[in-house]
mmCIF file of C-alpha atoms in Angstrom:
data_model
loop_
_atom_site.group_PDB
_atom_site.id
_atom_site.type_symbol
_atom_site.label_atom_id
_atom_site.label_comp_id
_atom_site.label_asym_id
_atom_site.label_seq_id
_atom_site.Cartn_x
_atom_site.Cartn_y
_atom_site.Cartn_z
ATOM 1 C CA MET A 1 82.353 -124.641 238.177
ATOM 2 C CA LYS A 2 78.933 -125.410 239.644
ATOM 3 C CA TYR A 3 75.740 -124.846 237.655
ATOM 4 C CA LYS A 4 72.185 -124.885 238.956
ATOM 5 C CA ILE A 5 69.213 -125.787 236.791
ATOM 6 C CA GLN A 6 65.513 -126.209 237.408
ATOM 7 C CA THR A 7 63.886 -129.125 235.654
ATOM 8 C CA THR A 8 60.211 -128.725 234.815
ATOM 9 C CA LYS A 9 59.044 -132.221 233.858
ATOM 10 C CA PRO A 10 59.187 -135.703 235.391
ATOM 11 C CA GLU A 11 61.592 -136.741 232.615
ATOM 12 C CA GLN A 12 63.466 -134.447 230.274
ATOM 13 C CA PHE A 13 66.785 -133.878 228.567
ATOM 14 C CA ILE A 14 68.138 -130.336 228.861
ATOM 15 C CA ASN A 15 70.789 -129.257 226.375
ATOM 16 C CA ILE A 16 73.679 -127.858 228.449
ATOM 17 C CA THR A 17 76.196 -127.660 225.600
ATOM 18 C CA ASN A 18 76.294 -123.855 225.596
ATOM 19 C CA MET A 19 76.908 -123.725 229.358
ATOM 20 C CA VAL A 20 79.836 -126.134 229.046
ATOM 21 C CA ALA A 21 81.209 -124.239 226.030
ATOM 22 C CA GLU A 22 81.019 -121.003 228.023
ATOM 23 C CA ALA A 23 82.947 -122.624 230.895
ATOM 24 C CA VAL A 24 85.643 -123.656 228.410
ATOM 25 C CA LYS A 25 85.800 -120.140 226.972
ATOM 26 C CA ASN A 26 86.043 -118.547 230.415
ATOM 27 C CA SER A 27 88.808 -120.949 231.453
ATOM 28 C CA ASN A 28 91.147 -119.764 228.682
ATOM 29 C CA VAL A 29 92.282 -123.386 228.289
ATOM 30 C CA ARG A 30 93.233 -124.036 224.670
ATOM 31 C CA ASP A 31 93.877 -127.772 224.910
ATOM 32 C CA GLY A 32 92.636 -130.178 227.554
ATOM 33 C CA ILE A 33 89.435 -131.857 228.636
ATOM 34 C CA ALA A 34 86.098 -130.823 230.084
ATOM 35 C CA VAL A 35 84.538 -133.191 232.603
ATOM 36 C CA ILE A 36 80.814 -132.801 233.217
ATOM 37 C CA TYR A 37 79.592 -134.403 236.449
ATOM 38 C CA VAL A 38 76.061 -134.818 237.828
ATOM 39 C CA PRO A 39 75.909 -135.473 241.624
ATOM 40 C CA HIS A 40 72.447 -137.058 241.627
ATOM 41 C CA THR A 41 71.226 -140.658 241.623
ATOM 42 C CA THR A 42 68.082 -139.991 239.572
ATOM 43 C CA ALA A 43 69.649 -137.735 236.935
ATOM 44 C CA GLY A 44 72.540 -138.187 234.554
ATOM 45 C CA VAL A 45 74.410 -136.744 231.602
ATOM 46 C CA THR A 46 74.896 -137.934 228.039
ATOM 47 C CA ILE A 47 76.141 -136.827 224.643
ATOM 48 C CA ASN A 48 73.823 -137.396 221.710
ATOM 49 C CA GLU A 49 72.256 -135.765 218.667
ATOM 50 C CA ASN A 50 71.018 -132.215 219.161
ATOM 51 C CA ALA A 51 69.761 -131.426 215.645
ATOM 52 C CA ASP A 52 66.462 -133.321 215.754
ATOM 53 C CA PRO A 53 64.400 -133.075 218.975
ATOM 54 C CA ASP A 54 62.695 -136.351 218.044
ATOM 55 C CA VAL A 55 65.890 -138.164 219.073
ATOM 56 C CA VAL A 56 65.432 -137.005 222.678
ATOM 57 C CA ARG A 57 61.749 -137.952 222.601
ATOM 58 C CA ASP A 58 62.635 -141.375 221.187
ATOM 59 C CA MET A 59 65.273 -141.931 223.869
ATOM 60 C CA ILE A 60 62.906 -141.032 226.712
ATOM 61 C CA SER A 61 60.099 -143.095 225.184
ATOM 62 C CA THR A 62 62.316 -146.154 224.783
ATOM 63 C CA LEU A 63 63.697 -145.833 228.310
ATOM 64 C CA ASP A 64 60.113 -145.585 229.618
ATOM 65 C CA LYS A 65 59.074 -148.730 227.743
ATOM 66 C CA THR A 66 62.095 -150.651 228.988
ATOM 67 C CA TYR A 67 62.060 -149.223 232.544
ATOM 68 C CA PRO A 68 58.490 -148.065 233.235
ATOM 69 C CA VAL A 69 57.598 -145.820 236.164
ATOM 70 C CA TYR A 70 55.488 -148.579 237.666
ATOM 71 C CA GLY A 71 57.119 -151.974 237.832
ATOM 72 C CA GLU A 72 57.882 -154.667 240.312
ATOM 73 C CA TYR A 73 60.430 -152.512 242.109
ATOM 74 C CA LEU A 74 61.194 -152.841 245.823
ATOM 75 C CA HIS A 75 62.623 -149.355 246.490
ATOM 76 C CA PHE A 76 60.218 -147.648 248.906
ATOM 77 C CA GLU A 77 60.455 -144.156 247.359
ATOM 78 C CA GLY A 78 58.873 -145.353 244.122
ATOM 79 C CA ASN A 79 61.547 -143.957 241.833
ATOM 80 C CA SER A 80 63.577 -147.056 240.975
ATOM 81 C CA HIS A 81 62.953 -146.430 237.287
ATOM 82 C CA ALA A 82 64.767 -143.080 237.680
ATOM 83 C CA HIS A 83 67.751 -144.674 239.431
ATOM 84 C CA ILE A 84 68.057 -147.284 236.677
ATOM 85 C CA LYS A 85 67.838 -144.708 233.868
ATOM 86 C CA ALA A 86 70.364 -142.412 235.567
ATOM 87 C CA SER A 87 72.802 -145.298 235.947
ATOM 88 C CA LEU A 88 72.431 -146.161 232.263
ATOM 89 C CA MET A 89 73.137 -142.572 231.198
ATOM 90 C CA GLY A 90 75.987 -142.205 233.669
ATOM 91 C CA SER A 91 76.962 -139.484 236.095
ATOM 92 C CA SER A 92 79.745 -137.953 234.003
ATOM 93 C CA CYS A 93 81.112 -137.457 230.521
ATOM 94 C CA THR A 94 84.359 -136.093 229.148
ATOM 95 C CA VAL A 95 84.895 -133.929 226.073
ATOM 96 C CA ILE A 96 88.231 -133.054 224.512
ATOM 97 C CA ILE A 97 89.079 -129.348 224.228
ATOM 98 C CA MET A 98 91.134 -128.366 221.193
ATOM 99 C CA ASP A 99 91.999 -124.811 220.188
ATOM 100 C CA GLY A 100 89.709 -123.539 222.961
ATOM 101 C CA LYS A 101 86.621 -125.384 221.682
ATOM 102 C CA LEU A 102 84.712 -128.523 222.636
ATOM 103 C CA MET A 103 85.478 -131.309 220.164
ATOM 104 C CA LEU A 104 81.893 -132.423 219.668
ATOM 105 C CA GLY A 105 80.697 -133.947 216.421
ATOM 106 C CA THR A 106 78.553 -131.918 214.035
ATOM 107 C CA TRP A 107 75.281 -133.232 215.456
ATOM 108 C CA GLN A 108 76.348 -133.779 219.081
ATOM 109 C CA GLY A 109 75.144 -131.961 222.174
ATOM 110 C CA ILE A 110 75.588 -132.481 225.908
ATOM 111 C CA TYR A 111 72.384 -133.242 227.795
ATOM 112 C CA PHE A 112 71.447 -133.134 231.471
ATOM 113 C CA CYS A 113 69.028 -136.064 231.850
ATOM 114 C CA GLU A 114 66.238 -135.683 234.416
ATOM 115 C CA PHE A 115 64.360 -138.836 235.411
ATOM 116 C CA ASP A 116 62.682 -137.809 238.695
ATOM 117 C CA GLY A 117 61.584 -134.219 238.268
ATOM 118 C CA PRO A 118 60.714 -131.544 238.474
ATOM 119 C CA ARG A 119 63.563 -130.640 240.800
ATOM 120 C CA ASN A 120 66.273 -128.129 241.555
ATOM 121 C CA ARG A 121 69.404 -129.757 240.183
ATOM 122 C CA GLU A 122 73.074 -129.030 239.746
ATOM 123 C CA PHE A 123 76.001 -130.216 237.702
ATOM 124 C CA TYR A 124 79.702 -129.452 237.673
ATOM 125 C CA VAL A 125 82.139 -128.675 234.891
ATOM 126 C CA LYS A 126 85.855 -129.200 235.519
ATOM 127 C CA ILE A 127 88.267 -127.930 232.888
ATOM 128 C CA ILE A 128 91.647 -129.671 232.917
ATOM 129 C CA LYS A 129 94.513 -128.207 230.953
ATOM 130 C CA GLY A 130 96.256 -130.770 228.740
#
């Protein structure tokens, strides 16, 4: 299933857990896996804490300190920092489905990670019956 989202900031993490959970529910798959895939080179996906929004702020802040927007990059578009951050996050993640529910930990959420926004973006969710 394809999802479209609009990012609103140069860098942001958008919690997509509910969208993925809805895809699982609509699939009627009781046991299997959900694969979340981002087809962009300056955006990614990750699983991390969703209880405290400071975690997301800390992650973005630390990535910015380590891979600043302006550096000694050669890429002519000026967004090498975004490519690096997206590669570190990864373009996909997999979550086990058990009894029709995502097997995420108590504090875990699935995040679309924007590093070159704002943009119109998309991601895919593939539900595979186990």
